[in-house]
C-alpha cells in the first residue's frame, strides 16, 4: 500500500497571514492522522515563512505516524533536524523568492549536500532527496548514499495533452532507475485527486507527499475527510 504523507505547510501559511495562533498545524496533523495519513510532511524554510521552529518541536512530540521534515542544506535548518530527529528528512532546494519548491535539488554539485547528509545519516535518519526525474540525479542520489528519492512531479502535473504521457514515461524511467539503485521511490508536487492515479500505479511507488490539493479540498469537506478521500484513491 502506498504511503500518503500529508504536507501541512499551507495550514501554517494561513496562520502566518494574521501572525496569530490559528489554524495550528499541530491540530492539522492530528486531523490528517485521523483521516488515515501515513506521514506528516513539513518544510522548515530558511525564512520560516510558514512552519517555524516551535511547530517542528511540537510536531516531533505529537505526531504518531511518520514525521517527514523537508529541509535545505542551511546549517541552522539542519541543526533543527539534528535536534528533533524526524523519522525521515527530505533535502529540497530553496530559493527565497519562489512561491513553492520549483524544481529538484541538483545532486551533481555533491560537495554541498554530502556533509548535511552525513550528519543526518549518523543519527540513523532515513534521508530522501527531492529530485527531477533525471537519470543523472538518480545516479547521484545513489552514489551519495541517500535512502530514497522523491521524484518532482510538477512537470507531469502541469502537462497538457500529449505531454502528459511523455512526462509520465519520464517519471516511470526514473522510477525504474531508482529501483535498480535500491532507492525507495517517493513522488510529490502538484499531485491532486485527478492526476494521482497513474503516479500511484507506477511500479515501485512507495510514498506520495501531497499538500495543496488536500488542504484545498479540506476547506469544503474538512481535513479528515479530504485525507480519507485521497487514501481511497491510493488504495484503488
Ligand atoms: N514534496 C515536496 C518535496 C515539496 O517541496 C512539496 C511542496 O512543498 C510537496 C511534496 C507538496 O506539493 P503540493 O503542495 O503541490 O502537493
Short mmCIF file of C-alpha atoms and ligand atoms in Angstrom, two decimals:
data_model
loop_
_atom_site.label_atom_id
_atom_site.label_comp_id
_atom_site.label_asym_id
_atom_site.label_seq_id
_atom_site.Cartn_x
_atom_site.Cartn_y
_atom_site.Cartn_z
CA UNK A 1 0.00 0.00 0.00
CA UNK A 2 1.38 3.40 -0.97
CA UNK A 3 2.02 5.69 2.00
CA UNK A 4 0.41 9.11 1.99
CA UNK A 5 2.39 11.96 3.50
CA UNK A 6 0.20 14.99 4.06
CA UNK A 7 2.04 18.28 3.70
CA UNK A 8 0.57 20.75 6.21
CA UNK A 9 2.70 23.81 5.36
CA UNK A 10 -0.37 25.53 3.94
CA UNK A 11 -2.06 25.47 7.33
CA UNK A 12 0.90 27.37 8.77
CA UNK A 13 0.75 29.76 5.80
CA UNK A 14 -2.83 30.61 6.74
CA UNK A 15 -1.82 31.17 10.36
CA UNK A 16 1.00 33.47 9.29
CA UNK A 17 -1.42 35.56 7.22
CA UNK A 18 -2.53 37.10 10.53
CA UNK A 19 0.64 36.35 12.54
CA UNK A 20 -1.64 34.72 15.08
CA UNK A 21 -2.01 31.23 16.51
CA UNK A 22 -4.71 29.72 14.30
CA UNK A 23 -5.08 27.49 12.43
CA UNK A 24 -2.46 25.45 14.28
CA UNK A 25 -0.51 22.93 12.18
CA UNK A 26 -0.33 20.70 15.26
CA UNK A 27 -4.13 20.37 15.15
CA UNK A 28 -3.95 19.83 11.41
CA UNK A 29 -1.56 16.92 11.91
CA UNK A 30 -4.00 15.27 14.32
CA UNK A 31 -6.86 15.64 11.83
CA UNK A 32 -4.72 14.29 8.99
CA UNK A 33 -3.73 11.28 11.08
CA UNK A 34 -7.37 10.61 11.97
CA UNK A 35 -8.13 10.66 8.24
CA UNK A 36 -5.52 7.96 7.68
CA UNK A 37 -2.33 9.87 6.83
CA UNK A 38 0.74 7.66 6.99
CA UNK A 39 3.02 10.64 7.36
CA UNK A 40 3.03 14.33 8.17
CA UNK A 41 5.30 16.39 5.95
CA UNK A 42 6.56 19.84 6.85
CA UNK A 43 9.09 22.16 5.25
CA UNK A 44 11.12 24.29 7.63
CA UNK A 45 12.12 27.04 5.23
CA UNK A 46 15.17 29.18 5.86
CA UNK A 47 12.96 32.29 6.19
CA UNK A 48 10.42 30.44 8.43
CA UNK A 49 7.64 31.85 6.27
CA UNK A 50 5.16 29.15 7.35
CA UNK A 51 6.40 26.28 9.54
CA UNK A 52 8.60 27.55 12.38
CA UNK A 53 10.90 26.01 14.98
CA UNK A 54 8.07 25.79 17.54
CA UNK A 55 5.98 23.76 15.09
CA UNK A 56 8.80 21.32 14.39
CA UNK A 57 9.43 20.76 18.09
CA UNK A 58 5.73 20.26 18.94
CA UNK A 59 5.05 18.08 15.91
CA UNK A 60 8.02 15.91 16.80
CA UNK A 61 6.34 15.26 20.15
CA UNK A 62 2.76 14.89 18.92
CA UNK A 63 2.86 13.16 15.52
CA UNK A 64 2.26 9.45 15.92
CA UNK A 65 2.83 8.44 12.29
CA UNK A 66 5.93 9.27 10.26
CA UNK A 67 7.24 12.84 10.54
CA UNK A 68 8.96 13.87 7.30
CA UNK A 69 10.97 17.08 7.54
CA UNK A 70 11.80 18.83 4.28
CA UNK A 71 14.88 20.95 4.56
CA UNK A 72 17.58 22.78 2.68
CA UNK A 73 21.26 22.41 3.45
CA UNK A 74 21.34 25.65 5.51
CA UNK A 75 23.20 24.94 8.76
CA UNK A 76 20.53 26.23 11.18
CA UNK A 77 17.82 24.18 9.46
CA UNK A 78 19.96 21.04 9.53
CA UNK A 79 20.60 21.83 13.23
CA UNK A 80 16.83 21.62 13.85
CA UNK A 81 16.75 18.20 12.18
CA UNK A 82 19.63 17.09 14.37
CA UNK A 83 17.80 18.37 17.47
CA UNK A 84 14.38 16.90 16.63
CA UNK A 85 15.38 13.74 14.74
CA UNK A 86 12.45 13.35 12.33
CA UNK A 87 11.64 9.84 11.10
CA UNK A 88 12.50 10.99 7.62
CA UNK A 89 14.27 14.02 6.16
CA UNK A 90 13.93 15.17 2.57
CA UNK A 91 16.50 17.54 1.13
CA UNK A 92 14.94 20.13 -1.16
CA UNK A 93 16.36 23.13 -2.99
CA UNK A 94 15.29 26.52 -1.75
CA UNK A 95 15.06 29.92 -3.35
CA UNK A 96 13.83 32.86 -1.29
CA UNK A 97 11.56 34.36 -3.93
CA UNK A 98 9.82 31.17 -5.07
CA UNK A 99 6.16 30.62 -4.13
CA UNK A 100 6.77 26.91 -3.65
CA UNK A 101 9.66 24.50 -4.31
CA UNK A 102 10.13 24.90 -8.04
CA UNK A 103 12.45 22.09 -9.04
CA UNK A 104 14.53 19.24 -7.67
CA UNK A 105 17.81 19.62 -5.82
CA UNK A 106 20.91 19.37 -8.02
CA UNK A 107 22.86 16.46 -6.54
CA UNK A 108 25.60 16.67 -9.12
CA UNK A 109 27.07 19.52 -7.01
CA UNK A 110 27.78 16.87 -4.45
CA UNK A 111 30.03 18.80 -2.11
CA UNK A 112 27.05 20.90 -0.94
CA UNK A 113 24.83 18.12 0.27
CA UNK A 114 27.32 15.45 1.34
CA UNK A 115 28.10 16.92 4.78
CA UNK A 116 24.49 17.64 5.86
CA UNK A 117 23.51 14.18 4.59
CA UNK A 118 26.26 12.60 6.65
CA UNK A 119 25.11 14.49 9.79
CA UNK A 120 21.61 13.04 9.44
CA UNK A 121 22.75 9.55 8.47
CA UNK A 122 24.91 9.44 11.60
CA UNK A 123 21.66 9.79 13.58
CA UNK A 124 20.07 6.94 11.61
CA UNK A 125 17.55 9.28 9.99
CA UNK A 126 16.05 7.92 6.74
CA UNK A 127 17.04 10.51 4.14
CA UNK A 128 15.40 11.25 0.81
CA UNK A 129 16.28 13.74 -1.94
CA UNK A 130 13.69 15.69 -3.90
CA UNK A 131 14.95 15.42 -7.47
CA UNK A 132 13.79 15.99 -11.01
CA UNK A 133 13.10 12.68 -12.81
CA UNK A 134 16.51 12.75 -14.50
CA UNK A 135 18.97 9.89 -14.78
CA UNK A 136 21.92 11.98 -13.57
CA UNK A 137 20.13 12.94 -10.37
CA UNK A 138 19.04 9.39 -9.53
CA UNK A 139 22.54 8.04 -10.05
CA UNK A 140 23.99 10.86 -7.94
CA UNK A 141 21.48 10.18 -5.14
CA UNK A 142 22.54 6.54 -5.02
CA UNK A 143 26.23 7.43 -5.08
CA UNK A 144 25.83 9.93 -2.24
CA UNK A 145 24.11 7.33 -0.07
CA UNK A 146 20.52 8.58 0.02
CA UNK A 147 17.90 6.06 1.12
CA UNK A 148 15.18 7.35 -1.20
CA UNK A 149 14.38 9.79 -3.96
CA UNK A 150 11.21 11.84 -4.21
CA UNK A 151 10.52 12.48 -7.88
CA UNK A 152 9.36 16.01 -8.64
CA UNK A 153 6.02 15.53 -10.36
CA UNK A 154 5.47 19.21 -11.21
CA UNK A 155 6.07 18.85 -14.96
CA UNK A 156 3.64 15.91 -15.08
CA UNK A 157 1.05 17.85 -13.06
CA UNK A 158 1.33 20.89 -15.34
CA UNK A 159 1.37 18.91 -18.59
CA UNK A 160 -1.49 19.09 -21.05
CA UNK A 161 -2.46 16.83 -23.98
CA UNK A 162 0.29 14.59 -25.36
CA UNK A 163 2.79 15.99 -22.83
CA UNK A 164 1.02 14.10 -20.01
CA UNK A 165 2.13 10.71 -21.33
CA UNK A 166 5.62 12.00 -22.11
CA UNK A 167 6.06 13.26 -18.54
CA UNK A 168 4.60 10.06 -17.13
CA UNK A 169 7.06 7.98 -19.13
CA UNK A 170 9.87 10.16 -17.81
CA UNK A 171 8.71 9.50 -14.25
CA UNK A 172 8.47 5.76 -14.96
CA UNK A 173 12.01 5.60 -16.35
CA UNK A 174 13.32 7.49 -13.34
CA UNK A 175 11.37 5.17 -11.04
CA UNK A 176 12.88 2.08 -12.66
CA UNK A 177 16.36 3.52 -12.34
CA UNK A 178 15.73 4.31 -8.66
CA UNK A 179 14.67 0.71 -8.07
CA UNK A 180 17.77 -0.56 -9.86
CA UNK A 181 19.85 1.51 -7.44
CA UNK A 182 17.86 0.25 -4.40
CA UNK A 183 16.42 3.68 -3.69
CA UNK A 184 12.95 3.86 -2.14
CA UNK A 185 10.62 5.64 -4.54
CA UNK A 186 8.60 8.69 -3.48
CA UNK A 187 6.79 11.34 -5.54
CA UNK A 188 5.37 14.76 -4.90
CA UNK A 189 4.42 18.21 -6.10
CA UNK A 190 1.23 19.23 -7.84
CA UNK A 191 -0.43 15.87 -7.27
CA UNK A 192 -4.20 16.05 -6.82
CA UNK A 193 -7.39 13.98 -6.84
CA UNK A 194 -7.46 13.93 -10.65
CA UNK A 195 -3.85 13.18 -11.55
CA UNK A 196 -2.78 10.83 -8.73
CA UNK A 197 -3.92 7.60 -10.44
CA UNK A 198 -1.08 6.97 -12.91
CA UNK A 199 1.56 8.02 -10.36
CA UNK A 200 0.09 5.70 -7.73
CA UNK A 201 0.12 2.90 -10.31
CA UNK A 202 3.84 3.28 -11.04
CA UNK A 203 5.81 0.13 -10.27
CA UNK A 204 7.69 0.53 -7.01
CA UNK A 205 5.91 3.69 -5.86
CA UNK A 206 6.14 3.64 -2.06
CA UNK A 207 5.12 7.12 -0.92
CA UNK A 208 3.48 10.27 -2.20
CA UNK A 209 3.59 13.65 -0.47
CA UNK A 210 0.63 15.90 -1.14
CA UNK A 211 -0.17 19.32 0.28
CA UNK A 212 -2.01 21.89 -1.80
CA UNK A 213 -4.77 19.65 -3.18
CA UNK A 214 -5.62 18.08 0.17
CA UNK A 215 -5.60 21.34 2.13
CA UNK A 216 -7.71 22.99 -0.62
CA UNK A 217 -10.25 20.16 -0.51
CA UNK A 218 -10.32 20.39 3.29
CA UNK A 219 -11.83 23.88 3.08
CA UNK A 220 -15.01 22.22 1.81
CA UNK A 221 -15.09 18.80 3.45
CA UNK A 222 -12.71 19.07 6.41
CA UNK A 223 -9.16 17.79 6.58
CA UNK A 224 -10.00 14.38 7.96
CA UNK A 225 -12.36 13.67 5.05
CA UNK A 226 -10.01 15.18 2.46
CA UNK A 227 -7.25 12.83 3.59
CA UNK A 228 -9.64 9.88 3.66
CA UNK A 229 -10.66 10.55 0.04
CA UNK A 230 -7.04 10.66 -1.13
CA UNK A 231 -6.27 7.46 0.77
CA UNK A 232 -9.17 5.80 -1.03
CA UNK A 233 -7.76 6.81 -4.41
CA UNK A 234 -4.37 5.43 -3.42
CA UNK A 235 -5.80 2.09 -2.36
CA UNK A 236 -7.93 1.86 -5.53
N1 LIG B 1 7.07 17.21 -1.82
C1 LIG B 1 7.98 18.21 -1.73
C2 LIG B 1 9.40 17.84 -1.60
C3 LIG B 1 7.58 19.56 -1.74
O1 LIG B 1 8.51 20.53 -1.65
C4 LIG B 1 6.21 19.86 -1.84
C5 LIG B 1 5.76 21.29 -1.86
O2 LIG B 1 6.02 21.91 -0.68
C6 LIG B 1 5.30 18.80 -1.89
C7 LIG B 1 5.76 17.48 -1.91
C8 LIG B 1 3.82 19.02 -1.93
O3 LIG B 1 3.48 19.70 -3.08
P1 LIG B 1 1.97 20.18 -3.29
O4 LIG B 1 1.67 21.18 -2.23
O5 LIG B 1 1.97 20.74 -4.66
O6 LIG B 1 1.10 18.95 -3.13
#
